[in-house]
Amino acid sequence: MDKKTTDEKVPRIRKSSLKVKENEKNVKPNRENKTRERIAKEKKDAKKTEEKRNTEEKEKGKISKAVRGTNLKITPNNQKKSTSSILPKKMSNLGWVNRSCVNDQAVKNRVQDLLSSRLIHADQQVEWLARSIQCIDLTTLAGDDCPSNVARLCSKAAHPLSDDLTNALQIKHGLLTTGAVCVYPARVADACLGLERLRANIPVASVATGFPTGQTSLKIRLEEIEFAVANGAKEIDIVINRELALSQNWGELYNELVEMRKACGESHMKSILAVGELCNLTNIYKASLVAMMAGSDFIKTSTGKETVNATLPIGLVMCRAIRAYNRKTGFKVGFKPAGGIRTSKDVLQWMTLMKEELGDDYLTPDLFRIGASALLNDIERNLGNHATGGYLMAEEMPMA
């Protein structure tokens, strides 16, 4: 290659390099413009996000301020006010319900452990049995119920022990009563009148919603609740729709229970799960959660009319549901076993379960009730044996 050829190529190279530099100058402003636009867009999006967050925080602040202002204690009397007022229109925790599963063998092992290692000493059983009387919902749900039967039931609820036995146990007269009197809606007015005559401050509970099957339309079930409340019932024992539970239609079951909660108004709502018809422990656990989410003040095992009623494994599962719900929401929901609890031994086992799983608060009538009719007579016979050294005969005890 000669010198002339080399000299000719040099300026060409320089010209091309100049073109590249010129192109770079043109591209650079375009890139800067795009960068500015992107930054401006990001700032705009960030501003919108911040405004949305501030709005949400303000709303949360209003709600928390309102809740703080109420200063409610967690007791069944005000749970209905706090839970029913914040119930969502749609069930939001359906995922929690669907994910729930119960280990049947673990439940069985836990119950066996409680029965074998948690015993109440004989010298303490009198106090435990006397306390259990305060937790009994003394019940009559017979086809031949009439005003005289209900009046006699009210008298037994106000004076569950004979005067001689009360004096022997050194219990102040009139201090010991049952937790409630439970009747059909048609007998609520009779029960209120009977307790008023006795000047006994005992709430009247009423079954409702097509008890025990619940096989009526929702409209009729709601009207029955309203009828019982209008006649003076302070506690309503409703039955859930078992078809919805068995078909896993938890959302619809929740909606029905919310309507029932509204119909109860200021009265407590106890949701009867009819556990003997729910097939397995997992369904019982899920139904317990749904009932509590819908605003129930108590969850109850059964109507007493099923072939399987209150058993300790079922009670354990429901207690665990109550404990889980309390940890998640802060609300304490009461528990009521019913059906098949007939002896003093039975009631002591249930009270042991309450103390071990839920604590001492669940040994009071505010959070623990027992649905029974014949149980009180057996408790009275055992207390009489402690006081006198012999069992009382049936005719020696006040009639129920």
Short mmCIF file of C-alpha atoms in Angstrom, two decimals:
data_model
loop_
_atom_site.label_atom_id
_atom_site.label_comp_id
_atom_site.label_asym_id
_atom_site.label_seq_id
_atom_site.Cartn_x
_atom_site.Cartn_y
_atom_site.Cartn_z
CA MET A 1 0.00 0.00 0.00
CA ASP A 2 1.53 3.34 -1.03
CA LYS A 3 1.53 6.62 0.89
CA LYS A 4 -1.07 8.26 -1.36
CA THR A 5 -3.61 5.60 -0.71
CA THR A 6 -3.05 5.88 2.99
CA ASP A 7 -3.56 9.65 2.93
CA GLU A 8 -6.83 9.26 1.10
CA LYS A 9 -8.25 6.87 3.68
CA VAL A 10 -7.39 8.97 6.70
CA PRO A 11 -9.85 11.74 6.02
CA ARG A 12 -12.55 9.14 5.31
CA ILE A 13 -12.02 7.63 8.72
CA ARG A 14 -12.17 11.02 10.36
CA LYS A 15 -15.41 11.87 8.54
CA SER A 16 -17.03 8.64 9.67
CA SER A 17 -15.97 9.23 13.23
CA LEU A 18 -17.49 12.69 13.08
CA LYS A 19 -20.78 11.22 11.87
CA VAL A 20 -20.84 8.82 14.81
CA LYS A 21 -20.25 11.67 17.22
CA GLU A 22 -23.03 13.67 15.62
CA ASN A 23 -25.39 10.69 15.95
CA GLU A 24 -24.45 10.31 19.61
CA LYS A 25 -25.26 13.95 20.19
CA ASN A 26 -28.71 13.43 18.68
CA VAL A 27 -29.41 10.23 20.65
CA LYS A 28 -28.32 11.63 23.99
CA PRO A 29 -31.11 14.21 24.27
CA ASN A 30 -33.67 11.54 23.32
CA ARG A 31 -32.44 9.26 26.08
CA GLU A 32 -32.50 12.08 28.62
CA ASN A 33 -36.05 12.94 27.64
CA LYS A 34 -37.19 9.35 28.06
CA THR A 35 -35.44 9.14 31.43
CA ARG A 36 -37.14 12.32 32.60
CA GLU A 37 -40.51 11.01 31.47
CA ARG A 38 -39.98 7.70 33.24
CA ILE A 39 -38.92 9.44 36.46
CA ALA A 40 -41.91 11.78 36.27
CA LYS A 41 -44.26 8.83 35.77
CA GLU A 42 -42.73 6.97 38.71
CA LYS A 43 -43.15 10.02 40.92
CA LYS A 44 -46.76 10.38 39.82
CA ASP A 45 -47.50 6.69 40.57
CA ALA A 46 -45.74 6.97 43.93
CA LYS A 47 -47.83 10.01 44.77
CA LYS A 48 -51.06 8.19 43.93
CA THR A 49 -49.97 5.21 46.05
CA GLU A 50 -49.14 7.48 48.96
CA GLU A 51 -52.49 9.25 48.72
CA LYS A 52 -54.31 5.89 48.69
CA ARG A 53 -52.31 4.70 51.69
CA ASN A 54 -53.06 7.88 53.61
CA THR A 55 -56.77 7.53 52.88
CA GLU A 56 -56.77 3.93 54.12
CA GLU A 57 -54.86 4.90 57.27
CA LYS A 58 -57.36 7.67 57.98
CA GLU A 59 -60.25 5.21 57.65
CA LYS A 60 -58.48 2.71 59.90
CA GLY A 61 -57.80 5.49 62.38
CA LYS A 62 -61.48 6.37 62.49
CA ILE A 63 -62.46 2.73 63.12
CA SER A 64 -59.80 2.13 65.78
CA LYS A 65 -60.73 5.42 67.47
CA ALA A 66 -64.38 4.41 67.52
CA VAL A 67 -63.52 1.00 68.97
CA ARG A 68 -61.28 2.55 71.61
CA GLY A 69 -64.04 4.95 72.52
CA THR A 70 -66.48 2.15 73.30
CA ASN A 71 -64.12 0.62 75.92
CA LEU A 72 -66.05 -2.68 75.85
CA LYS A 73 -65.09 -5.61 78.03
CA ILE A 74 -65.10 -9.01 76.42
CA THR A 75 -68.11 -10.67 77.98
CA PRO A 76 -71.10 -12.36 76.38
CA ASN A 77 -73.32 -9.38 77.30
CA ASN A 78 -71.44 -7.01 75.03
CA GLN A 79 -69.97 -9.38 72.47
CA LYS A 80 -73.23 -9.29 70.55
CA LYS A 81 -72.98 -5.52 70.34
CA SER A 82 -69.37 -5.53 69.19
CA THR A 83 -69.49 -8.49 66.80
CA SER A 84 -72.84 -7.89 65.16
CA SER A 85 -72.01 -4.27 64.42
CA ILE A 86 -68.86 -5.12 62.43
CA LEU A 87 -70.09 -8.20 60.58
CA PRO A 88 -69.13 -8.11 56.90
CA LYS A 89 -71.83 -8.66 54.31
CA LYS A 90 -69.82 -11.48 52.80
CA MET A 91 -67.72 -14.12 54.51
CA SER A 92 -64.07 -13.05 54.14
CA ASN A 93 -62.34 -15.90 55.99
CA LEU A 94 -63.65 -18.74 53.86
CA GLY A 95 -60.08 -19.81 53.15
CA TRP A 96 -59.42 -20.34 56.86
CA VAL A 97 -62.50 -22.55 57.08
CA ASN A 98 -61.68 -24.60 53.99
CA ARG A 99 -58.06 -25.16 55.08
CA SER A 100 -59.07 -26.49 58.51
CA CYS A 101 -58.60 -30.18 59.19
CA VAL A 102 -58.85 -32.25 62.39
CA ASN A 103 -56.54 -35.12 63.35
CA ASP A 104 -58.98 -37.64 64.83
CA GLN A 105 -56.31 -39.75 66.51
CA ALA A 106 -54.73 -36.73 68.19
CA VAL A 107 -58.14 -35.73 69.54
CA LYS A 108 -58.66 -39.24 70.93
CA ASN A 109 -55.23 -39.22 72.59
CA ARG A 110 -55.80 -35.83 74.19
CA VAL A 111 -59.14 -36.89 75.67
CA GLN A 112 -57.63 -40.07 77.09
CA ASP A 113 -54.85 -38.00 78.66
CA LEU A 114 -57.38 -35.67 80.29
CA LEU A 115 -59.43 -38.53 81.72
CA SER A 116 -56.41 -40.38 83.09
CA SER A 117 -54.25 -37.55 84.44
CA ARG A 118 -56.64 -34.72 85.37
CA LEU A 119 -58.76 -35.77 88.33
CA ILE A 120 -60.71 -33.69 90.85
CA HIS A 121 -60.02 -34.79 94.42
CA ALA A 122 -62.98 -36.00 96.44
CA ASP A 123 -62.67 -33.19 99.01
CA GLN A 124 -63.00 -30.60 96.22
CA GLN A 125 -65.89 -32.14 94.33
CA VAL A 126 -68.55 -30.41 96.44
CA GLU A 127 -67.34 -26.96 95.38
CA TRP A 128 -67.09 -28.02 91.73
CA LEU A 129 -70.59 -29.53 91.74
CA ALA A 130 -72.06 -26.45 93.42
CA ARG A 131 -70.44 -24.27 90.77
CA SER A 132 -71.75 -26.51 88.00
CA ILE A 133 -75.33 -25.77 89.10
CA GLN A 134 -74.77 -22.11 88.17
CA CYS A 135 -73.89 -23.23 84.63
CA ILE A 136 -76.98 -25.37 83.98
CA ASP A 137 -79.65 -24.26 81.53
CA LEU A 138 -82.53 -26.07 83.21
CA THR A 139 -84.61 -27.31 80.31
CA THR A 140 -88.03 -28.63 79.47
CA LEU A 141 -88.75 -29.35 75.81
CA ALA A 142 -91.59 -31.82 76.04
CA GLY A 143 -94.75 -32.04 74.01
CA ASP A 144 -96.91 -31.81 77.14
CA ASP A 145 -95.32 -28.61 78.48
CA CYS A 146 -97.91 -26.33 80.07
CA PRO A 147 -97.90 -23.29 82.38
CA SER A 148 -97.82 -25.44 85.53
CA ASN A 149 -94.81 -27.48 84.26
CA VAL A 150 -92.94 -24.30 83.39
CA ALA A 151 -93.79 -22.72 86.78
CA ARG A 152 -92.41 -25.78 88.57
CA LEU A 153 -89.24 -25.61 86.42
CA CYS A 154 -88.77 -21.95 87.34
CA SER A 155 -89.14 -22.77 91.03
CA LYS A 156 -86.48 -25.46 90.72
CA ALA A 157 -84.16 -23.06 88.86
CA ALA A 158 -84.52 -20.42 91.57
CA HIS A 159 -84.10 -22.95 94.40
CA PRO A 160 -82.09 -25.88 92.98
CA LEU A 161 -81.33 -27.38 96.40
CA SER A 162 -83.61 -28.06 99.35
CA ASP A 163 -83.38 -25.71 102.33
CA ASP A 164 -81.91 -28.45 104.54
CA LEU A 165 -79.20 -29.23 102.02
CA THR A 166 -78.46 -25.55 101.46
CA ASN A 167 -78.00 -25.03 105.20
CA ALA A 168 -75.85 -28.15 105.52
CA LEU A 169 -73.53 -26.90 102.76
CA GLN A 170 -73.50 -23.42 104.32
CA ILE A 171 -74.76 -21.77 101.15
CA LYS A 172 -76.61 -18.49 101.56
CA HIS A 173 -80.29 -18.88 100.71
CA GLY A 174 -81.15 -17.48 97.28
CA LEU A 175 -77.52 -17.14 96.22
CA LEU A 176 -77.31 -20.37 94.22
CA THR A 177 -79.46 -20.54 91.06
CA THR A 178 -79.19 -22.16 87.66
CA GLY A 179 -77.77 -20.30 84.67
CA ALA A 180 -81.06 -20.06 82.76
CA VAL A 181 -84.44 -21.65 82.11
CA CYS A 182 -84.84 -23.05 78.58
CA VAL A 183 -88.26 -23.61 76.98
CA TYR A 184 -90.07 -23.55 73.65
CA PRO A 185 -91.02 -20.12 72.21
CA ALA A 186 -94.68 -20.66 73.13
CA ARG A 187 -93.69 -21.02 76.80
CA VAL A 188 -91.35 -18.03 77.08
CA ALA A 189 -94.07 -15.76 78.47
CA ASP A 190 -95.01 -18.42 81.08
CA ALA A 191 -91.35 -18.73 82.14
CA CYS A 192 -90.92 -14.96 82.44
CA LEU A 193 -94.06 -14.74 84.56
CA GLY A 194 -92.96 -17.62 86.79
CA LEU A 195 -89.53 -16.11 87.45
CA GLU A 196 -91.03 -12.69 88.04
CA ARG A 197 -93.31 -14.11 90.73
CA LEU A 198 -90.28 -15.71 92.39
CA ARG A 199 -88.29 -12.46 92.03
CA ALA A 200 -85.49 -14.50 90.51
CA ASN A 201 -82.98 -12.78 88.26
CA ILE A 202 -82.59 -15.72 85.88
CA PRO A 203 -82.62 -15.29 82.08
CA VAL A 204 -85.14 -17.17 79.96
CA ALA A 205 -83.69 -19.05 77.00
CA SER A 206 -85.76 -20.26 74.08
CA VAL A 207 -85.05 -22.72 71.31
CA ALA A 208 -86.08 -21.47 67.89
CA THR A 209 -85.60 -21.72 64.10
CA GLY A 210 -87.60 -24.92 63.69
CA PHE A 211 -85.93 -26.74 66.58
CA PRO A 212 -84.72 -29.49 66.46
CA THR A 213 -84.52 -30.09 62.70
CA GLY A 214 -84.54 -26.55 61.32
CA GLN A 215 -86.58 -27.78 58.36
CA THR A 216 -88.53 -24.60 57.74
CA SER A 217 -87.95 -21.62 55.49
CA LEU A 218 -85.55 -18.92 56.60
CA LYS A 219 -88.41 -16.43 56.84
CA ILE A 220 -90.32 -18.63 59.30
CA ARG A 221 -87.17 -19.30 61.31
CA LEU A 222 -86.47 -15.58 61.65
CA GLU A 223 -90.08 -14.88 62.64
CA GLU A 224 -89.83 -17.53 65.37
CA ILE A 225 -86.75 -15.80 66.78
CA GLU A 226 -88.53 -12.45 66.77
CA PHE A 227 -91.57 -14.01 68.49
CA ALA A 228 -89.42 -15.45 71.30
CA VAL A 229 -87.54 -12.17 71.78
CA ALA A 230 -90.79 -10.18 71.84
CA ASN A 231 -92.10 -12.46 74.62
CA GLY A 232 -89.06 -11.84 76.81
CA ALA A 233 -86.38 -14.39 75.86
CA LYS A 234 -82.88 -13.12 76.65
CA GLU A 235 -81.11 -16.06 75.01
CA ILE A 236 -82.01 -17.79 71.75
CA ASP A 237 -80.80 -21.32 70.93
CA ILE A 238 -80.92 -21.55 67.13
CA VAL A 239 -80.15 -24.61 64.99
CA ILE A 240 -77.95 -24.39 61.93
CA ASN A 241 -78.93 -25.67 58.49
CA ARG A 242 -77.18 -29.05 58.39
CA GLU A 243 -77.69 -29.39 54.64
CA LEU A 244 -75.48 -26.36 54.03
CA ALA A 245 -72.80 -27.72 56.37
CA LEU A 246 -72.77 -31.18 54.81
CA SER A 247 -72.55 -29.70 51.30
CA GLN A 248 -69.67 -27.46 52.44
CA ASN A 249 -71.68 -24.37 51.51
CA TRP A 250 -70.13 -22.31 54.30
CA GLY A 251 -70.79 -18.95 52.70
CA GLU A 252 -74.55 -19.51 52.57
CA LEU A 253 -74.57 -20.90 56.12
CA TYR A 254 -72.75 -17.79 57.28
CA ASN A 255 -75.31 -15.53 55.59
CA GLU A 256 -78.21 -17.35 57.29
CA LEU A 257 -76.57 -17.09 60.70
CA VAL A 258 -75.93 -13.38 60.22
CA GLU A 259 -79.65 -12.86 59.56
CA MET A 260 -80.48 -14.84 62.71
CA ARG A 261 -78.00 -12.77 64.70
CA LYS A 262 -79.77 -9.61 63.55
CA ALA A 263 -83.17 -11.06 64.47
CA CYS A 264 -81.92 -11.81 68.01
CA GLY A 265 -81.27 -8.12 68.63
CA GLU A 266 -80.06 -7.62 72.21
CA SER A 267 -80.56 -11.28 73.12
CA HIS A 268 -77.68 -13.74 73.12
CA MET A 269 -77.51 -16.20 70.25
CA LYS A 270 -76.42 -19.79 70.89
CA SER A 271 -75.80 -21.73 67.69
CA ILE A 272 -76.64 -25.43 67.89
CA LEU A 273 -74.44 -27.39 65.47
CA ALA A 274 -76.26 -30.73 65.79
CA VAL A 275 -72.88 -32.46 65.80
CA GLY A 276 -74.38 -35.95 65.54
CA GLU A 277 -75.47 -35.12 61.99
CA LEU A 278 -72.26 -33.49 60.72
CA CYS A 279 -70.51 -36.83 60.01
CA ASN A 280 -66.94 -35.99 61.12
CA LEU A 281 -64.84 -33.83 63.44
CA THR A 282 -63.54 -31.65 60.62
CA ASN A 283 -67.06 -30.57 59.69
CA ILE A 284 -67.74 -29.82 63.36
CA TYR A 285 -64.63 -27.63 63.55
CA LYS A 286 -65.55 -25.75 60.37
CA ALA A 287 -69.15 -25.24 61.46
CA SER A 288 -67.89 -23.89 64.80
CA LEU A 289 -65.73 -21.31 63.03
CA VAL A 290 -68.55 -20.19 60.73
CA ALA A 291 -70.98 -19.83 63.64
CA MET A 292 -68.52 -17.68 65.57
CA MET A 293 -67.71 -15.54 62.53
CA ALA A 294 -71.43 -14.87 62.12
CA GLY A 295 -71.67 -13.39 65.63
CA SER A 296 -72.73 -16.28 67.87
CA ASP A 297 -72.33 -15.62 71.59
CA PHE A 298 -72.21 -19.38 72.28
CA ILE A 299 -71.71 -22.47 70.20
CA LYS A 300 -73.68 -25.51 71.35
CA THR A 301 -73.10 -29.17 70.57
CA SER A 302 -76.54 -30.57 69.89
CA THR A 303 -80.28 -30.43 70.34
CA GLY A 304 -80.36 -33.53 72.52
CA LYS A 305 -82.55 -35.23 69.94
CA GLU A 306 -79.76 -36.75 67.81
CA THR A 307 -78.34 -40.25 68.30
CA VAL A 308 -74.91 -38.72 69.06
CA ASN A 309 -74.91 -35.67 71.31
CA ALA A 310 -72.24 -34.12 73.53
CA THR A 311 -69.10 -36.24 73.77
CA LEU A 312 -65.69 -35.20 75.05
CA PRO A 313 -63.89 -35.59 71.67
CA ILE A 314 -66.50 -33.36 70.04
CA GLY A 315 -66.22 -30.91 72.93
CA LEU A 316 -62.44 -30.81 72.57
CA VAL A 317 -62.68 -29.96 68.86
CA MET A 318 -65.17 -27.15 69.54
CA CYS A 319 -63.01 -25.80 72.37
CA ARG A 320 -59.99 -25.70 70.06
CA ALA A 321 -62.08 -23.77 67.53
CA ILE A 322 -63.06 -21.28 70.25
CA ARG A 323 -59.43 -20.89 71.27
CA ALA A 324 -58.28 -20.36 67.68
CA TYR A 325 -61.01 -17.80 67.06
CA ASN A 326 -60.11 -15.94 70.26
CA ARG A 327 -56.44 -15.76 69.27
CA LYS A 328 -57.32 -14.47 65.81
CA THR A 329 -59.98 -11.92 66.76
CA GLY A 330 -59.75 -11.26 70.50
CA PHE A 331 -63.40 -12.24 71.09
CA LYS A 332 -64.38 -14.88 73.65
CA VAL A 333 -67.26 -17.09 72.55
CA GLY A 334 -69.06 -19.28 75.07
CA PHE A 335 -69.52 -23.04 74.89
CA LYS A 336 -72.57 -25.16 75.73
CA PRO A 337 -72.54 -28.96 75.65
CA ALA A 338 -76.03 -30.46 75.63
CA GLY A 339 -77.49 -33.94 75.40
CA GLY A 340 -76.30 -37.02 77.25
CA ILE A 341 -74.90 -35.19 80.32
CA ARG A 342 -76.82 -36.86 83.13
CA THR A 343 -74.46 -37.60 86.05
CA SER A 344 -72.15 -35.71 88.38
CA LYS A 345 -69.23 -37.63 86.92
CA ASP A 346 -70.12 -36.37 83.44
CA VAL A 347 -70.26 -32.75 84.50
CA LEU A 348 -66.94 -32.94 86.36
CA GLN A 349 -65.28 -34.31 83.21
CA TRP A 350 -66.69 -31.46 81.15
CA MET A 351 -65.54 -28.85 83.66
CA THR A 352 -62.07 -30.39 83.64
CA LEU A 353 -62.02 -30.08 79.86
CA MET A 354 -63.03 -26.40 80.11
CA LYS A 355 -60.34 -25.58 82.64
CA GLU A 356 -57.58 -27.39 80.76
CA GLU A 357 -58.43 -26.10 77.28
CA LEU A 358 -59.91 -22.64 77.85
CA GLY A 359 -59.05 -21.59 81.39
CA ASP A 360 -60.89 -20.62 84.56
CA ASP A 361 -63.07 -18.04 82.78
CA TYR A 362 -64.89 -20.98 81.18
CA LEU A 363 -66.03 -22.29 84.56
CA THR A 364 -68.56 -19.46 84.93
CA PRO A 365 -72.07 -19.11 83.46
CA ASP A 366 -70.95 -16.15 81.36
CA LEU A 367 -68.97 -18.47 79.07
CA PHE A 368 -70.00 -22.02 79.96
CA ARG A 369 -73.47 -23.54 80.04
CA ILE A 370 -74.74 -27.11 80.25
CA GLY A 371 -78.00 -28.07 78.58
CA ALA A 372 -79.67 -30.64 80.84
CA SER A 373 -82.89 -31.64 82.49
CA ALA A 374 -82.08 -34.68 84.69
CA LEU A 375 -78.52 -33.63 85.63
CA LEU A 376 -79.55 -31.38 88.51
CA ASN A 377 -81.24 -34.23 90.38
CA ASP A 378 -78.07 -36.34 90.29
CA ILE A 379 -75.94 -33.42 91.49
CA GLU A 380 -78.35 -32.84 94.35
CA ARG A 381 -78.19 -36.51 95.37
CA ASN A 382 -74.39 -36.43 95.44
CA LEU A 383 -74.29 -33.21 97.42
CA GLY A 384 -76.80 -34.73 99.84
CA ASN A 385 -74.57 -37.77 100.24
CA HIS A 386 -71.65 -35.51 101.14
CA ALA A 387 -73.71 -33.53 103.66
CA THR A 388 -75.66 -36.36 105.33
CA GLY A 389 -73.76 -39.52 104.46
CA GLY A 390 -76.65 -40.97 102.50
CA TYR A 391 -78.32 -40.48 99.12
CA LEU A 392 -81.62 -38.63 99.09
CA MET A 393 -84.67 -40.37 97.72
CA ALA A 394 -86.47 -38.89 94.74
CA GLU A 395 -89.44 -37.70 96.83
CA GLU A 396 -87.08 -35.89 99.21
CA MET A 397 -85.83 -33.55 96.45
CA PRO A 398 -87.70 -30.54 95.06
CA MET A 399 -89.52 -31.42 91.87
CA ALA A 400 -88.15 -30.19 88.54
#
